[in-house]
Every structure is written in structure tokens, then in C-alpha cells.
Amino acid sequence: MADIKFNEANQKKFEQLLKRYPQKRAAMLPTLWLAQEQYGWLSPEVMTYVGGLLEVPPSKVYEVATFYTMFHLQPVGKYHFQVCRTLSCQLRGAEGITAQLKKRFGIGIGQTSEDGRFTLTEVECLGSCGTAPMLQLNDDYHEDLTEAKLDQLIESLE
Amino acid sequence: MDVMEAKVLTKNFGVKDSHTLPVYESTGGYNVLKRLFSMKPEEVIEEVKKSGLRGRGGAGFPTGLKWSFVPKDSPKPKYLCVNADESEPGTFKDRYLMELDPHRLIEGIIVCSYAIDCHQSYIYIRGEFVFPKERLEQAIAEAYAKGYLGKNILGSGYDLELTVHRGAGAYICGEETALLNSLEGLRGMPRLKPPFPAVVGLFGCPTVVNNVETLSALPFILGEGPEAYRKFGTEKSPGTKMFSVSGHVVRPGNYEIPLGYSLKKLIEEDCGGMKDGKALKAVIPGGSSVPVLPAKDAMEVNLDYESLAEKGSMLGSGGVIVMDETTCMVKTLTNLAHFYAHESCGQCSPCREGTGWAHKILKRMLAGEGRAGDLETLHRIADNMAGKTICVLADALAMPIWSYLKHFRSEFEAYIEK
């Protein structure tokens, strides 16, 4: 517990964002984002720390963190492939994209490769239906995917 | 009317660096503010009412009327929350409006905020939209630096702060009261209405929640006048609307068209027709939550609120999903049931249980284990979900279930054991 603490830059960001809301608790999502940025995922200790900052019980942080799909409750790989599985992408071949990644990384959906580099998840509509099939790799969208394009993307990663 | 003339929202889309302040200003951007601050807030609301603008997020509620519900005599602060939580499957318009023309949105936000006496506005953007969020934040910084935001805007004495608030992955937060709870730092669960947000909204204060596209239409309406806006569209559905076309067409993408435009023309001409020359089977005209139209109806309908209602569907968010003759409708509905079961917030039993149950049955049918009575059960589940919950997420699966079973029943029957 003692080690969990925002670094200096994030502490400053946290203090800035508190000014934007009339209630501390309203800074919950942005604070969790900052914490996830720093630690990579939200451990129970990190959630307790955030609760202390916002003056709410850890259980209130936990209920929020578990409600939203983008908060990680366990560590994820360096490269997080999130394949959109919803209708427009399915119509344009999303299943092939998922199958290609499974085969390539030798992992199933929701799993991380043994070397900790790759995590594969299926996600619901990412609002990129006109450029389907697509996936989000960490923060970035990769659209109009083909088998060759996806291979190229994977090759380009360190 | 020719599609090319009807450009209210997308006229800068092809312009280089359209997202930057100098380019927006060079096309007349922020000119509306001078006129705005010379008007009384009631006059602004009156102009928006006259324009006939309706909420473009999906519900289609008249925008000016929504603003007029904010109590003028309330001593509490008022808030504008911009709904940029675009998540309705098949919809990807707000993303481009924010990426390519964020200043138009900001100008619209200033118009609405001034009209409802709001001094702090929040843009609630879905967590996955990292790039649009960066674009917005750059634009907001530019607008502050130029005095379009902050204290005493352009010497008018009017103050407005604008903050981007990032969601974290939850379809339900596009529902306006779930959005408010999420912004307050809670789980995104919808609230019982009444009271409506206009009276008891964010932090218990009067609040307007408007969609990105709705607000982006305001600079035109205030600048050119409500009559100019009404020149587009039909008498009952005035103006233009973004339609996001996806699925089996040659050119998927965003199309801004005057309301009342033919869906057939949109698919066959603007989108270049069906991909690989296949035949059309069905179209979802307004995002995955609205009833599906079989090809025959789709080819006859016009894209406005009234024509789509006549055919038993809805305009919704304008997410047009086109399916060709090779599409399996059982698989399609299973995909959607998975979506709604995943996104149900879980607070109302009919939705939490119904969406999951419907998905399980469909998944089993798809795996070749359909049983006699499955279709009747699906129908009954839909009947017991719709209209019986706090928000309309349950209805958003009930409508697809009813319409798929109605129009494509034989396909579903083929999956039932004889």
C-alpha cells in the first residue's frame, strides 16, 4: 500500500482535474484513467488509493472499475488487440480477423501470450462500422483490415 | 434536392486541416457568436424551435422544446452535457464530426449553453475515442486562447468553461441519465424519469443532454436562420442528417443528406450499390436497435421520421446497416442479442435476464440445437422486456427480435428440429 502513489506528473494532473468538477467523486473516471496509465491495471491496492484521494470507500471505486470494460482488473499484454465483433464488422469478416490473431499468437479470446506481449479480446461496436473489419490496438484504430494488412501490422510491432 | 447542396454539418470535411481554428474561422466559423450575444436566450430557443431541429442521437426529441424545459428561475447552476458516447452499432458519425470539425461542435455548445444559461459544459466522450478526444482537446485549447471560451467571451460578459470527460467502455452511458450518473463518478445506470434531467440532472441541477450532431447543426441555424435550415428536408422532418452506412455496399461511409431522401438512392447511387453485385436482403435503417426492413420495404422508404415509422421502423441514430442475400438472419440476430446482453447494466430484471436468455436460445439454435417452441419463447421474452424497464435498452433488443421473426420467420424455423 505504501508504494502506491501518483508520480509527480500524475499528481499535478489529478489536482488540475479536481478543479473541473463541483464534487470530488465526479473525478472518478479520470482518476482511474490516470491510475491505469501509471500502473497498467487497477489492482485492489490502486483502487483503495483512488478511494482515499476521492474520499469514497474502496467498494465504491471497485463497483465503478468493474462496471466499465476498459478498466483492466488484471495485467494486460504490451499489445492489446481488441477486435470489434458487432454486426457491421461481422458482416465484413471480423471472425477471420479474430481467427488469424488466435492462430498467430496461439492464444484464445481473453488470454495473454506467455511472454506477456499480446492480449486478445473481442469487444462490442467501436463506432468504426464504415471501415470494417477493424480492431483497436492499445489506443489506436486499425481499419479496413485484410489478412495481409493485419500481418503487416503485427510485423511492425517491436 | 441534390445531395451536394445540402451541407450543413460536413461542408468542411474535404478542406485541408479542417479541424484547426484558422481554417474554421476562414470558412465563417465563430461568426455566429456576435449575433448570439446580441440576442436574448429566449430568442435563441425560439429560433431553434422554429428550425424544427430534433435530437440526432436517436430519440428525435425536438431540441428547442428540450431546452425550454430548463427552469429559468432556478438558483442552481445549469449544465450542458454533450453526448459523444457514440456506441449504437452501425453509427459512426459523431466521431467524424469531432475529428474533422471540432470547432463547429464547440460553437454549437456555446449557442446552447448561452440559451440555457449554462456556464460549465461537459463533453462525455466514449473511452475508445482516443484520437477524436485529442482533436477536441486541441480545439478547445485553441478556442480558449482566442477568447471563444472562458471568462467574458468576446467582451459579452458571458462565461463558459468546457471540459472533456472520458468514458471507459459502456454502451449504456449513451442513455442520457446513465451518462449523468457516469459523469458523477458512479456506475452508468439509467435513472427513473421523471424527474427529467432538464429539472434534476447533473449534480441534481437542471441539465440539457444533447448529441454531437444536434449541437453541430446550431451554427448554421443561428447563422443562416431557421428558414434556411428548413429548406432542407421535409415539412415534418426538416434539415439534414448524417447517415452512417455500413455492411454490404461498395462505398460504406458517412453521408449527410436532406431528410426525406430515398434509401434506395442512398444505397444504389451514393454508396455505389451492393458489394460484389449481390442482391439486397435487408436494411437496418437507424442503428441496431430499430426494427429491420426487408429489401422490398427498404427500397420504397424515404429517410425521414414519418416515412420510416410508416414502414414499421425508426430513423434512430442514422446507422444504416445493409445486408446482402448471403446474410444469415439467425446469425445476425444472435450477434445483436450478444451485444445487448453484454451491455445491459443489470438493474432491471426483465432486461438483465431477458437479453441473456434470448441470446442463449439464439446461440443454441445457431449451433443446430433449435427446439420446438423456441420462437414462441423468444417472442414472449421480447413482449416481457419492452416497456417494462427504466430505460429502453430492453426495447432495443425486443424490436429486433419482433421484426426479424416477422420478416424472416422461415429462416428461423429452418433452425428448429422437425
Coordinates of C-alpha atoms in Angstrom, one line a residue, chain A:
Chain A
M1 CA 0.0 0.0 0.0
A2 CA 2.7 2.4 1.0
D3 CA 4.2 2.2 -2.5
I4 CA 1.0 3.1 -4.3
K5 CA 1.1 6.8 -5.1
F6 CA 0.8 9.0 -8.2
N7 CA 4.1 10.1 -9.6
E8 CA 4.7 13.8 -9.7
A9 CA 3.3 14.4 -13.1
N10 CA 0.1 12.5 -12.4
Q11 CA -0.3 14.1 -9.0
K12 CA -0.3 17.5 -10.8
K13 CA -2.8 16.2 -13.4
F14 CA -5.0 14.9 -10.6
E15 CA -5.0 18.3 -8.8
Q16 CA -5.9 20.0 -12.1
L17 CA -8.8 17.8 -12.9
L18 CA -10.4 18.2 -9.5
K19 CA -10.9 21.8 -10.4
R20 CA -13.2 20.9 -13.2
Y21 CA -15.9 19.3 -11.0
P22 CA -18.0 20.7 -8.2
Q23 CA -17.8 17.3 -6.4
K24 CA -14.7 15.2 -5.8
R25 CA -16.4 11.9 -6.7
A26 CA -17.1 13.2 -10.2
A27 CA -13.4 12.9 -10.9
M28 CA -13.7 9.1 -10.5
L29 CA -13.3 8.1 -14.2
P30 CA -10.4 10.5 -15.0
T31 CA -8.6 9.5 -11.8
L32 CA -9.0 5.8 -12.6
W33 CA -7.6 6.5 -16.1
L34 CA -4.6 8.2 -14.6
A35 CA -4.0 5.3 -12.2
Q36 CA -4.3 2.8 -15.0
E37 CA -1.9 4.8 -17.1
Q38 CA 0.6 4.7 -14.3
Y39 CA 0.2 1.1 -13.2
G40 CA -1.1 -0.6 -16.4
W41 CA -4.1 -2.1 -14.5
L42 CA -6.2 -1.5 -11.4
S43 CA -5.2 -3.7 -8.5
P44 CA -7.2 -3.7 -5.3
E45 CA -4.5 -1.6 -3.8
V46 CA -4.7 1.0 -6.5
M47 CA -8.5 1.2 -6.2
T48 CA -8.1 1.7 -2.4
Y49 CA -5.6 4.5 -3.1
V50 CA -8.1 6.2 -5.5
G51 CA -10.8 5.9 -3.0
G52 CA -8.6 7.7 -0.5
L53 CA -8.0 10.5 -2.9
L54 CA -11.6 11.0 -3.7
E55 CA -12.9 10.4 -0.2
V56 CA -15.1 7.4 -1.1
P57 CA -14.9 3.9 0.3
P58 CA -12.8 1.4 -1.8
S59 CA -16.0 -0.6 -2.5
K60 CA -17.4 2.4 -4.4
V61 CA -14.3 2.5 -6.6
Y62 CA -14.5 -1.2 -7.1
E63 CA -18.1 -1.1 -8.3
V64 CA -17.2 1.6 -10.8
A65 CA -14.0 -0.1 -12.0
T66 CA -15.8 -3.4 -12.6
F67 CA -18.7 -1.8 -14.5
Y68 CA -16.6 -0.3 -17.4
T69 CA -15.0 -2.7 -19.8
M70 CA -11.9 -0.5 -20.4
F71 CA -10.6 -0.7 -16.9
H72 CA -8.3 -3.7 -16.5
L73 CA -8.7 -5.7 -13.4
Q74 CA -5.6 -7.8 -14.2
P75 CA -2.5 -7.0 -16.2
V76 CA -2.7 -7.0 -20.0
G77 CA -0.1 -7.6 -22.6
K78 CA 2.1 -4.9 -24.1
Y79 CA 0.0 -5.1 -27.2
H80 CA -3.7 -5.3 -26.5
F81 CA -5.7 -6.4 -29.6
Q82 CA -9.4 -5.6 -29.3
V83 CA -11.3 -6.9 -32.3
C84 CA -14.8 -5.4 -32.9
R85 CA -17.2 -8.3 -33.1
T86 CA -20.5 -6.5 -33.6
L87 CA -22.8 -6.7 -36.6
S88 CA -21.2 -4.4 -39.2
C89 CA -17.8 -5.9 -38.5
Q90 CA -19.2 -9.4 -38.5
L91 CA -20.8 -8.8 -42.0
R92 CA -17.3 -7.7 -43.3
G93 CA -15.3 -10.5 -41.9
A94 CA -14.4 -9.8 -38.2
E95 CA -14.4 -13.6 -37.4
G96 CA -11.5 -14.1 -39.8
I97 CA -9.5 -11.3 -38.1
T98 CA -10.0 -13.0 -34.7
A99 CA -9.1 -16.4 -36.1
Q100 CA -5.9 -15.0 -37.6
L101 CA -4.8 -13.5 -34.3
K102 CA -5.7 -16.6 -32.3
K103 CA -3.6 -18.7 -34.6
R104 CA -0.7 -16.2 -34.8
F105 CA -0.4 -15.7 -31.1
G106 CA -1.5 -19.2 -30.0
I107 CA -4.0 -17.8 -27.5
G108 CA -7.7 -17.7 -27.1
I109 CA -10.0 -14.7 -26.6
G110 CA -9.4 -13.1 -23.2
Q111 CA -5.9 -14.5 -23.0
T112 CA -2.4 -13.1 -22.9
S113 CA 0.6 -14.8 -24.6
E114 CA 3.1 -16.4 -22.3
D115 CA 5.7 -13.8 -22.9
G116 CA 3.2 -11.1 -21.8
R117 CA 3.4 -9.3 -25.1
F118 CA 0.0 -10.0 -26.7
T119 CA -3.5 -9.9 -25.3
L120 CA -6.5 -10.7 -27.4
T121 CA -10.1 -9.6 -26.6
E122 CA -13.3 -9.3 -28.6
V123 CA -15.1 -6.0 -28.0
E124 CA -18.5 -4.6 -28.9
C125 CA -19.1 -1.9 -31.6
L126 CA -16.2 0.6 -31.6
G127 CA -18.0 3.1 -33.9
S128 CA -16.0 2.3 -36.9
C129 CA -18.5 0.4 -38.9
G130 CA -17.9 2.0 -42.3
T131 CA -14.3 0.8 -42.2
A132 CA -15.0 -2.7 -41.1
P133 CA -13.5 -5.1 -40.2
M134 CA -11.4 -3.2 -37.6
L135 CA -9.6 -3.5 -34.3
Q136 CA -8.2 -1.3 -31.6
L137 CA -4.6 -1.9 -30.8
N138 CA -3.9 -0.2 -27.4
D139 CA -5.2 3.4 -28.2
D140 CA -5.2 3.2 -32.0
Y141 CA -7.8 2.2 -34.5
H142 CA -6.7 0.0 -37.4
E143 CA -9.4 -0.1 -40.1
D144 CA -10.4 -1.8 -43.4
L145 CA -8.4 -4.8 -42.3
T146 CA -7.3 -7.6 -44.6
E147 CA -5.3 -10.6 -43.7
A148 CA -2.2 -9.1 -45.3
K149 CA -2.7 -5.7 -43.6
L150 CA -3.0 -7.4 -40.2
D151 CA 0.1 -9.4 -40.8
Q152 CA 1.9 -6.2 -41.7
L153 CA 0.7 -4.6 -38.5
I154 CA 1.9 -7.4 -36.4
E155 CA 5.3 -7.4 -38.1
S156 CA 5.7 -3.7 -37.4
L157 CA 5.5 -4.3 -33.6
E158 CA 8.7 -4.5 -31.6

